[in-house]
PDB file of C-alpha atoms in Angstrom:
ATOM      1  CA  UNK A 226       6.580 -12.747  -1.149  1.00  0.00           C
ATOM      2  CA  UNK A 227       7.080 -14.910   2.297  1.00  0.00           C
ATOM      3  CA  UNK A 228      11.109 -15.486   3.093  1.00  0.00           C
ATOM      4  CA  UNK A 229      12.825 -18.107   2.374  1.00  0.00           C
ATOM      5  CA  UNK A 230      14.064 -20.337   5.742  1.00  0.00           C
ATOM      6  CA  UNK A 231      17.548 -21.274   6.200  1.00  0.00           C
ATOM      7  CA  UNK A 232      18.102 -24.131   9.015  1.00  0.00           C
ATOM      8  CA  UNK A 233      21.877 -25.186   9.446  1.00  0.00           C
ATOM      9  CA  UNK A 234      23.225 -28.021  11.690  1.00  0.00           C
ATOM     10  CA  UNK A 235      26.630 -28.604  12.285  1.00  0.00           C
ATOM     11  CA  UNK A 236      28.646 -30.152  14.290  1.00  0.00           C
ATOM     12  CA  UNK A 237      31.280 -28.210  17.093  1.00  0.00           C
ATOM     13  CA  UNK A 238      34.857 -29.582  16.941  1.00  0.00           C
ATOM     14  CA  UNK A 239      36.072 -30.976  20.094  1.00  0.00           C
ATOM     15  CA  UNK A 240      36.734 -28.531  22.914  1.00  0.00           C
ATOM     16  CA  UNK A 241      35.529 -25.413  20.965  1.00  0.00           C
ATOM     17  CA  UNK A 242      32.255 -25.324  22.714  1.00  0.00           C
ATOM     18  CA  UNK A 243      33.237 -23.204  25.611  1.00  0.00           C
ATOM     19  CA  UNK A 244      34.641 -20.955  23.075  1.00  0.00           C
ATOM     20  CA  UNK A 245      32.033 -20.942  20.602  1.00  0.00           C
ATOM     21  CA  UNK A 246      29.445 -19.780  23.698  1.00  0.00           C
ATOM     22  CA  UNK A 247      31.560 -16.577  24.040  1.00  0.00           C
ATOM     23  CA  UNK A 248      31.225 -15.756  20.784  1.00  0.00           C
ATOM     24  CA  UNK A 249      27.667 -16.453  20.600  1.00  0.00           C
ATOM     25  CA  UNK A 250      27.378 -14.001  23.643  1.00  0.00           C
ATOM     26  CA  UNK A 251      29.127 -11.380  22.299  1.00  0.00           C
ATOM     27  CA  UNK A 252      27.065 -11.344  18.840  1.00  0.00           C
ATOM     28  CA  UNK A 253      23.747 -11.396  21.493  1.00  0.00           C
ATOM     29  CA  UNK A 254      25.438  -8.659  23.935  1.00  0.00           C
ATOM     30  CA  UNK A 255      26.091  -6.068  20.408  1.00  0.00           C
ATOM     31  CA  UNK A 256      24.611  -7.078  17.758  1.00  0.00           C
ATOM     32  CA  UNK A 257      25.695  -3.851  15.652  1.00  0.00           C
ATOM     33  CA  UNK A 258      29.218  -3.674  16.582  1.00  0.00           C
ATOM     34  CA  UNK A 259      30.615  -6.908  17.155  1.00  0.00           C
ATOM     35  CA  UNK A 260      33.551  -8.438  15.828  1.00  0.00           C
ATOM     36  CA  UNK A 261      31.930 -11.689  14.494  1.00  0.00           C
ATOM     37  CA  UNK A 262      28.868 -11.002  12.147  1.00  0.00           C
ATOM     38  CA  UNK A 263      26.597  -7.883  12.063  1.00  0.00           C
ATOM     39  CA  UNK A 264      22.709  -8.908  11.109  1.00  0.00           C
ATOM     40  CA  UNK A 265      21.580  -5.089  11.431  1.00  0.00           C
ATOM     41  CA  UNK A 266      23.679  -4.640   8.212  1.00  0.00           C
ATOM     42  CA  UNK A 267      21.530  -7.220   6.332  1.00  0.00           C
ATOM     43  CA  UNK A 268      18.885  -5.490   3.913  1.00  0.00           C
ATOM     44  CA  UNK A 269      17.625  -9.402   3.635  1.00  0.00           C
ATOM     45  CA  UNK A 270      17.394 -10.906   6.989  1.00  0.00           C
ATOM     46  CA  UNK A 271      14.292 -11.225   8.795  1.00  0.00           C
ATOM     47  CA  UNK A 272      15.229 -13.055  11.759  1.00  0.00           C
ATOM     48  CA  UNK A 273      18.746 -14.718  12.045  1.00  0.00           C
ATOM     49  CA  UNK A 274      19.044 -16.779  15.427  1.00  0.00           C
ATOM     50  CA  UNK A 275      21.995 -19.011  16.816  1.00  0.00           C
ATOM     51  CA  UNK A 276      21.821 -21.761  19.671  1.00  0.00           C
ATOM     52  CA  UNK A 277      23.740 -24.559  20.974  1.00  0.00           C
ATOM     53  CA  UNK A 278      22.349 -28.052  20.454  1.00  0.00           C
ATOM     54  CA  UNK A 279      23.686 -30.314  23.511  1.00  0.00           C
ATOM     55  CA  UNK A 280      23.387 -34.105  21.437  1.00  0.00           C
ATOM     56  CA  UNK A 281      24.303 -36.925  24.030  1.00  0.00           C
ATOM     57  CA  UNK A 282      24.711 -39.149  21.682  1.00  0.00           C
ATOM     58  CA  UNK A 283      27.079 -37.195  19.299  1.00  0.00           C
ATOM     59  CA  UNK A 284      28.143 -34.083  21.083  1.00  0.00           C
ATOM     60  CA  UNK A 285      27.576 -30.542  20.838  1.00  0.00           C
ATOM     61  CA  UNK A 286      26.139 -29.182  17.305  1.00  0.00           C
ATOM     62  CA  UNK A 287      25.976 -25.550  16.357  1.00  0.00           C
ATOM     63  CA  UNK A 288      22.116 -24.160  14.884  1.00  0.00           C
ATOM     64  CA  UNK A 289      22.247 -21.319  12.699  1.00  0.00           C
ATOM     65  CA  UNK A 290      18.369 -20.387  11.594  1.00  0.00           C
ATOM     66  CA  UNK A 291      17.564 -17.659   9.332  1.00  0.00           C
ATOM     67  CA  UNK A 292      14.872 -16.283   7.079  1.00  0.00           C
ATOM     68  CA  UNK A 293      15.773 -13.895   4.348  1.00  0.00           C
ATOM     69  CA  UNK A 294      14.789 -12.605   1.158  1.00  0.00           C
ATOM     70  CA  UNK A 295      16.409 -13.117  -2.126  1.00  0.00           C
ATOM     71  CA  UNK A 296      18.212 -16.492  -3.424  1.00  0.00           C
ATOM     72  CA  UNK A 297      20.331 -18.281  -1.102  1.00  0.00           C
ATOM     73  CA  UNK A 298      23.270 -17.357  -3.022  1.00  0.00           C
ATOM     74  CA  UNK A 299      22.963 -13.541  -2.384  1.00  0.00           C
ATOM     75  CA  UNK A 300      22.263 -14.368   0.550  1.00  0.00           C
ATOM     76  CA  UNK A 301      25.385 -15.820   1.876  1.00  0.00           C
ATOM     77  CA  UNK A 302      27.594 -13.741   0.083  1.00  0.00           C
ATOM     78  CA  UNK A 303      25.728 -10.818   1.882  1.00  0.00           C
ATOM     79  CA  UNK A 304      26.007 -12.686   5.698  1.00  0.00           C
ATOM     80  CA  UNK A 305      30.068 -12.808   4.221  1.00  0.00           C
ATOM     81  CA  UNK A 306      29.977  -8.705   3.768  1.00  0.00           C
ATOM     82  CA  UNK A 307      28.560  -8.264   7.000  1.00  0.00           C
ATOM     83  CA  UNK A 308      31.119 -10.990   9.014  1.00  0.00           C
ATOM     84  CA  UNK A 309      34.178  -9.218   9.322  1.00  0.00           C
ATOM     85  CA  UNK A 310      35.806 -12.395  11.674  1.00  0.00           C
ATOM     86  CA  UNK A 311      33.041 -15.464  10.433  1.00  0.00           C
ATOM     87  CA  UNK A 312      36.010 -18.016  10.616  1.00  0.00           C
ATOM     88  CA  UNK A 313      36.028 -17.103  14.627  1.00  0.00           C
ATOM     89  CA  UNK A 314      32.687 -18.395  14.660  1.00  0.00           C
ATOM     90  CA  UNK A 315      32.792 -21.175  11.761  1.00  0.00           C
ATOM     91  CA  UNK A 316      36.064 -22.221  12.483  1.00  0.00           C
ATOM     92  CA  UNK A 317      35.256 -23.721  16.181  1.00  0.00           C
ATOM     93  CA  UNK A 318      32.377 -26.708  13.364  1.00  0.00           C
ATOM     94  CA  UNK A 319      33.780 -29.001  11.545  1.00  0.00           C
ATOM     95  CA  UNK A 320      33.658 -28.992   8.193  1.00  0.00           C
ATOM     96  CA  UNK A 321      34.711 -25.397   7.958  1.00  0.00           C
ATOM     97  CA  UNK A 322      37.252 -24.353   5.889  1.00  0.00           C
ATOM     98  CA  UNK A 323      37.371 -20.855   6.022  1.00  0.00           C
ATOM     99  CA  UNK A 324      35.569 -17.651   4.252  1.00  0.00           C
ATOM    100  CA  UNK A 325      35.918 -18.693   0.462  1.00  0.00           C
ATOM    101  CA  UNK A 326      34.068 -21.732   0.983  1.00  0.00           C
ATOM    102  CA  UNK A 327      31.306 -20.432   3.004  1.00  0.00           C
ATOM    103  CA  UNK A 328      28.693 -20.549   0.700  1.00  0.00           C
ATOM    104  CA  UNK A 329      29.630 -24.504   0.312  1.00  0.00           C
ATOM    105  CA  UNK A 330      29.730 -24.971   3.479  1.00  0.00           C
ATOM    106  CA  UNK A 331      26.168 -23.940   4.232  1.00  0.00           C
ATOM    107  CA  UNK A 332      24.749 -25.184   1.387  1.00  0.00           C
ATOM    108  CA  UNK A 333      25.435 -28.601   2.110  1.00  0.00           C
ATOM    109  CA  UNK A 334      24.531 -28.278   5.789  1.00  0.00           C
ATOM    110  CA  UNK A 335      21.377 -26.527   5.356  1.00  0.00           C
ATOM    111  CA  UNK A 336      18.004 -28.691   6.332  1.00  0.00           C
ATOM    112  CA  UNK A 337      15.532 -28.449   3.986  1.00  0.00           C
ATOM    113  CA  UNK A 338      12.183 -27.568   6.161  1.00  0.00           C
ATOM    114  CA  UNK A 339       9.200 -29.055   5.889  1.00  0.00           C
ATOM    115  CA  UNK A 340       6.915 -26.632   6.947  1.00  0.00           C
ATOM    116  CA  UNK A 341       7.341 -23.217   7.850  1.00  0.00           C
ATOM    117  CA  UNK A 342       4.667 -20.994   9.120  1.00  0.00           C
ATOM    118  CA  UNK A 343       3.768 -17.122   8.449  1.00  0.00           C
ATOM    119  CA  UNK A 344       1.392 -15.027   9.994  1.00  0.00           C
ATOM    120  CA  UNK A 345      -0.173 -12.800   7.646  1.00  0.00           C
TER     121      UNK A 345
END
């Protein structure tokens, strides 16, 4: 069974994007002990990568990509077991509203994809 994709877009409040770089660093710099969100935990993630859109147009947007196994549901609620301080990160995009809504939250941000690609 191939993964399923997950491609969120969101926008980065107003002055949080210096911020929201640190943070991004110091999930990169330790992934298995950092104080934001631990992917080595995840049975279900494949690949899990973050970036920093710059949009000229309509400022700064955070990219959260991931492919995982299982519905989307279990999903989340597992990426919320393994992100012991999430609203750090979510907090600094707007539309957050903290860790009981996360699964909203992404949900109606995610992108549906129209084509992803395995190698077999």
């Amino acid at each position: 069974m191939s993964p399923n994709p997950l491609t969120v877009i969101v926008k980065i409040k107003p002055g949080e994007e210096a911020e929201l770089k640190s943070i991004l660093e110091a999930i990169d710099s330790d992934p298995e002990n950092n104080p934001y969100v631990r992917f080595p935990e995840s049975r279900n993630t494949h690949l899990a990568r973050f970036a920093i859109l710059n949009d000229p147009d309509n400022g700064p947007r955070l990219l959260f990509s991931s492919n995982y196994d299982g519905d989307l549901d279990s999903y989340l609620n597992e990426i919320i077991q393994i992100s012991p301080g999430m609203d750090s990160l979510w907090e600094k995009c707007q539309g957050y509203t903290g860790k009981p809504q996360f699964s909203e939250f992404i949900r109606n941000a995610n992108t549906e994809n129209s084509v992803s690609l395995e190698r077999r």
